Amino acid sequence: MPETSKLVRKIQEKAVQLSRPMVGKSSKMSAKVQLMKIKQKAIGLNNIRQEEKVFFLVKSEKGDIPVFVSKYRSVGKAVDSIASLCNVVNNNHKLNVPKLCLFKEDTNLYDRTGAKIMELVESEWNW
């Protein structure tokens, strides 16, 4: 019995070690893999050139939806495009109703609707 309990503890310790968050090269690699998966499944307008595309993972009630928009679009137009691609009702033109917003982690970008996506990528987002 004591050997069995030791074996169970060893297995549990290995499981805890495996469940720890990845750091360094592993996390960078997993981020690249996730981006590749997003690029494979992303939806958007067909007339956007590859070098103009900026990819987003939209979190909605329907699940995660990968999309892309042109980096030359303003934030407001990007939100409109993303809403139509994801079949989400967009009432951003109406007063006193909840607005659709574009976020990076916990930063709301709705206040900068006139800014171009390219400006945000180059300055604030530090991609």
Short mmCIF file of C-alpha atoms in Angstrom, two decimals:
data_model
loop_
_atom_site.label_atom_id
_atom_site.label_comp_id
_atom_site.label_asym_id
_atom_site.label_seq_id
_atom_site.Cartn_x
_atom_site.Cartn_y
_atom_site.Cartn_z
CA MET A 1 0.00 0.00 0.00
CA PRO A 2 2.67 2.61 0.81
CA GLU A 3 4.23 2.04 -2.62
CA THR A 4 0.90 2.64 -4.31
CA SER A 5 0.38 5.94 -2.48
CA LYS A 6 3.92 7.05 -3.46
CA LEU A 7 3.20 6.18 -7.07
CA VAL A 8 -0.09 8.12 -6.98
CA ARG A 9 1.70 11.17 -5.52
CA LYS A 10 4.35 11.03 -8.25
CA ILE A 11 1.67 10.90 -10.94
CA GLN A 12 -0.18 13.82 -9.34
CA GLU A 13 3.04 15.87 -9.15
CA LYS A 14 3.71 15.24 -12.85
CA ALA A 15 0.15 16.29 -13.68
CA VAL A 16 0.61 19.53 -11.71
CA GLN A 17 3.90 20.22 -13.51
CA LEU A 18 2.26 19.66 -16.90
CA SER A 19 -0.66 21.95 -16.07
CA ARG A 20 1.55 24.93 -15.24
CA PRO A 21 1.41 27.82 -17.71
CA MET A 22 3.98 27.79 -20.48
CA VAL A 23 6.76 30.35 -20.42
CA GLY A 24 9.46 31.43 -22.80
CA LYS A 25 9.76 29.61 -26.09
CA SER A 26 6.78 27.34 -25.43
CA SER A 27 4.35 30.22 -24.99
CA LYS A 28 5.70 31.97 -28.08
CA MET A 29 5.32 28.80 -30.09
CA SER A 30 1.77 28.23 -28.88
CA ALA A 31 0.87 31.83 -29.78
CA LYS A 32 2.24 31.29 -33.29
CA VAL A 33 0.30 28.05 -33.65
CA GLN A 34 -2.89 29.78 -32.49
CA LEU A 35 -2.32 32.59 -35.02
CA MET A 36 -1.81 30.04 -37.81
CA LYS A 37 -5.11 28.35 -36.90
CA ILE A 38 -6.89 31.71 -36.87
CA LYS A 39 -5.46 32.58 -40.29
CA GLN A 40 -6.61 29.25 -41.73
CA LYS A 41 -10.20 29.64 -40.56
CA ALA A 42 -10.63 33.42 -40.76
CA ILE A 43 -13.46 34.95 -42.76
CA GLY A 44 -13.49 38.38 -44.37
CA LEU A 45 -13.78 40.28 -47.61
CA ASN A 46 -12.09 38.60 -50.57
CA ASN A 47 -10.76 41.85 -52.04
CA ILE A 48 -8.34 42.53 -49.14
CA ARG A 49 -4.72 41.82 -50.05
CA GLN A 50 -2.76 39.46 -47.80
CA GLU A 51 -0.37 42.17 -46.57
CA GLU A 52 -3.33 44.39 -45.53
CA LYS A 53 -5.07 41.79 -43.37
CA VAL A 54 -5.28 42.11 -39.59
CA PHE A 55 -6.71 39.08 -37.82
CA PHE A 56 -9.06 39.04 -34.82
CA LEU A 57 -10.58 36.28 -32.75
CA VAL A 58 -14.12 37.43 -32.02
CA LYS A 59 -15.63 36.12 -28.78
CA SER A 60 -19.39 35.81 -29.06
CA GLU A 61 -22.27 33.79 -27.69
CA LYS A 62 -21.94 31.52 -30.72
CA GLY A 63 -18.29 30.77 -29.89
CA ASP A 64 -14.96 32.06 -31.16
CA ILE A 65 -15.04 33.35 -34.74
CA PRO A 66 -11.75 34.19 -36.51
CA VAL A 67 -12.08 37.18 -38.87
CA PHE A 68 -9.85 39.62 -40.72
CA VAL A 69 -10.22 43.24 -41.82
CA SER A 70 -8.02 45.69 -43.68
CA LYS A 71 -5.45 47.51 -41.60
CA TYR A 72 -6.48 50.71 -43.40
CA ARG A 73 -10.01 50.63 -41.96
CA SER A 74 -11.02 52.81 -39.06
CA VAL A 75 -11.98 51.13 -35.80
CA GLY A 76 -15.65 52.04 -36.36
CA LYS A 77 -15.72 50.55 -39.86
CA ALA A 78 -13.83 47.47 -38.61
CA VAL A 79 -16.47 46.92 -35.91
CA ASP A 80 -19.20 47.27 -38.56
CA SER A 81 -17.46 44.77 -40.86
CA ILE A 82 -16.84 42.28 -38.07
CA ALA A 83 -20.48 42.53 -36.95
CA SER A 84 -21.75 41.76 -40.45
CA LEU A 85 -19.27 38.88 -40.91
CA CYS A 86 -20.36 37.33 -37.59
CA ASN A 87 -24.09 37.97 -38.17
CA VAL A 88 -24.34 40.10 -35.05
CA VAL A 89 -26.90 42.90 -34.72
CA ASN A 90 -25.08 46.23 -34.79
CA ASN A 91 -26.83 49.20 -33.18
CA ASN A 92 -23.78 51.44 -32.86
CA HIS A 93 -25.56 54.19 -34.83
CA LYS A 94 -28.35 54.48 -32.22
CA LEU A 95 -28.24 56.42 -28.98
CA ASN A 96 -28.77 54.90 -25.53
CA VAL A 97 -28.25 51.28 -26.60
CA PRO A 98 -25.33 48.95 -25.83
CA LYS A 99 -22.51 49.37 -28.35
CA LEU A 100 -20.36 46.74 -30.00
CA CYS A 101 -16.75 47.34 -29.03
CA LEU A 102 -13.32 46.22 -30.12
CA PHE A 103 -11.02 45.16 -27.29
CA LYS A 104 -7.47 44.06 -26.81
CA GLU A 105 -7.51 42.20 -23.53
CA ASP A 106 -9.09 44.79 -21.21
CA THR A 107 -8.56 47.92 -23.33
CA ASN A 108 -11.70 49.27 -25.02
CA LEU A 109 -10.94 50.81 -28.41
CA TYR A 110 -14.45 52.11 -29.09
CA ASP A 111 -13.44 55.62 -28.02
CA ARG A 112 -11.01 55.71 -30.95
CA THR A 113 -13.46 54.89 -33.74
CA GLY A 114 -11.74 57.31 -36.14
CA ALA A 115 -8.29 55.78 -35.66
CA LYS A 116 -7.03 53.35 -38.27
CA ILE A 117 -6.36 49.76 -37.26
CA MET A 118 -2.81 50.17 -38.59
CA GLU A 119 -2.16 53.07 -36.19
CA LEU A 120 -3.28 51.00 -33.22
CA VAL A 121 -1.20 48.01 -34.25
CA GLU A 122 1.93 50.12 -34.67
CA SER A 123 1.57 52.29 -31.57
CA GLU A 124 -0.47 50.97 -28.67
CA TRP A 125 -0.71 47.25 -29.19
CA ASN A 126 3.03 46.64 -29.54
CA TRP A 127 2.61 43.60 -31.78
#
